[in-house]
Amino acid sequence: MLTSRMQDTLSHDAAHTLAGGGAGALRGPLSEHTLRGAFASGLDSASVAAGVTGMVAGALVLVLVRTPRAVTDTAQAPAKRAAASRA
């Protein structure tokens, strides 16, 4: 994700070198502004993808995980009604 977005500004090899921490090797042929812009662009897209994934995961948790409902025992219900009517 990071390198694919960097390839909009840099070549394929330069994007992989920058993502791998080789910015020092690229400072000669490329300007500092170009390297920083390409890295920021790649990092932005990776952050947005992570945020969207987190939001979707949170929504799925809210939809799929339910609290247990109170269990009513229907066999004891008539006995409780009879006891309540005698009182």
C-alpha positions as a printed NumPy array, in Angstrom:
array([[  0.   ,   0.   ,   0.   ],
       [  2.766,   2.403,   0.954],
       [  4.911,   1.791,  -2.111],
       [  2.01 ,   1.711,  -4.571],
       [  1.041,   5.258,  -3.621],
       [  4.676,   6.406,  -3.737],
       [  4.953,   5.154,  -7.312],
       [  2.73 ,   8.055,  -8.399],
       [  5.728,  10.328,  -7.739],
       [  8.751,   7.996,  -7.858],
       [  9.837,   5.071, -10.007],
       [  9.137,   1.527,  -8.837],
       [ 12.7  ,   0.917,  -7.607],
       [ 12.949,   4.304,  -5.901],
       [  9.641,   3.743,  -4.095],
       [ 10.813,   0.389,  -2.736],
       [ 14.147,   1.873,  -1.708],
       [ 12.432,   4.719,   0.144],
       [  9.961,   2.357,   1.852],
       [ 12.858,   0.15 ,   2.903],
       [ 14.637,   3.025,   4.64 ],
       [ 17.087,   3.91 ,   1.894],
       [ 16.292,   7.615,   1.667],
       [ 20.007,   8.445,   2.006],
       [ 20.782,   6.65 ,  -1.251],
       [ 18.085,   8.619,  -3.082],
       [ 19.054,  12.093,  -1.866],
       [ 21.507,  12.626,  -4.705],
       [ 19.265,  12.018,  -7.72 ],
       [ 16.021,  13.224,  -6.073],
       [ 15.278,  16.349,  -4.076],
       [ 14.413,  16.243,  -0.397],
       [ 10.992,  17.736,  -1.139],
       [ 10.186,  14.965,  -3.643],
       [ 11.174,  12.229,  -1.191],
       [  9.191,  13.715,   1.667],
       [  6.147,  14.289,  -0.53 ],
       [  6.189,  10.746,  -1.887],
       [  6.581,   9.231,   1.574],
       [  3.814,  11.414,   3.03 ],
       [  1.504,  10.445,   0.182],
       [  2.121,   6.742,   0.762],
       [  1.728,   7.091,   4.509],
       [ -1.54 ,   9.001,   4.093],
       [ -3.071,   6.271,   1.96 ],
       [ -1.939,   3.567,   4.401],
       [ -3.431,   5.514,   7.322],
       [ -6.753,   5.985,   5.537],
       [ -6.914,   2.279,   4.698],
       [ -6.198,   1.364,   8.323],
       [ -8.842,   3.797,   9.57 ],
       [-11.498,   2.485,   7.199],
       [-10.663,  -1.092,   8.178],
       [-10.992,  -0.187,  11.852],
       [-14.346,   1.519,  11.329],
       [-15.721,  -1.442,   9.376],
       [-14.474,  -3.855,  12.037],
       [-16.082,  -1.766,  14.784],
       [-19.395,  -1.675,  12.942],
       [-19.273,  -5.443,  12.442],
       [-18.676,  -5.963,  16.152],
       [-21.68 ,  -3.812,  17.017],
       [-23.889,  -5.674,  14.547],
       [-22.716,  -9.235,  15.119],
       [-22.078,  -9.349,  18.872],
       [-25.333,  -9.323,  20.804],
       [-25.955,  -9.338,  24.517],
       [-27.705, -12.445,  25.806],
       [-31.425, -11.985,  26.347],
       [-33.079, -12.778,  29.647],
       [-34.228, -16.382,  29.705],
       [-37.771, -16.883,  30.951],
       [-38.695, -20.269,  32.255],
       [-42.215, -20.943,  31.001],
       [-42.656, -24.006,  33.233],
       [-42.442, -21.923,  36.413],
       [-44.566, -19.021,  35.123],
       [-48.016, -20.551,  36.046],
       [-46.796, -21.409,  39.548],
       [-45.583, -17.857,  40.103],
       [-48.898, -16.436,  38.863],
       [-50.817, -18.723,  41.216],
       [-48.629, -17.73 ,  44.175],
       [-49.077, -14.045,  43.34 ],
       [-52.867, -14.378,  43.136],
       [-53.051, -16.047,  46.584],
       [-51.18 , -13.224,  48.254]])
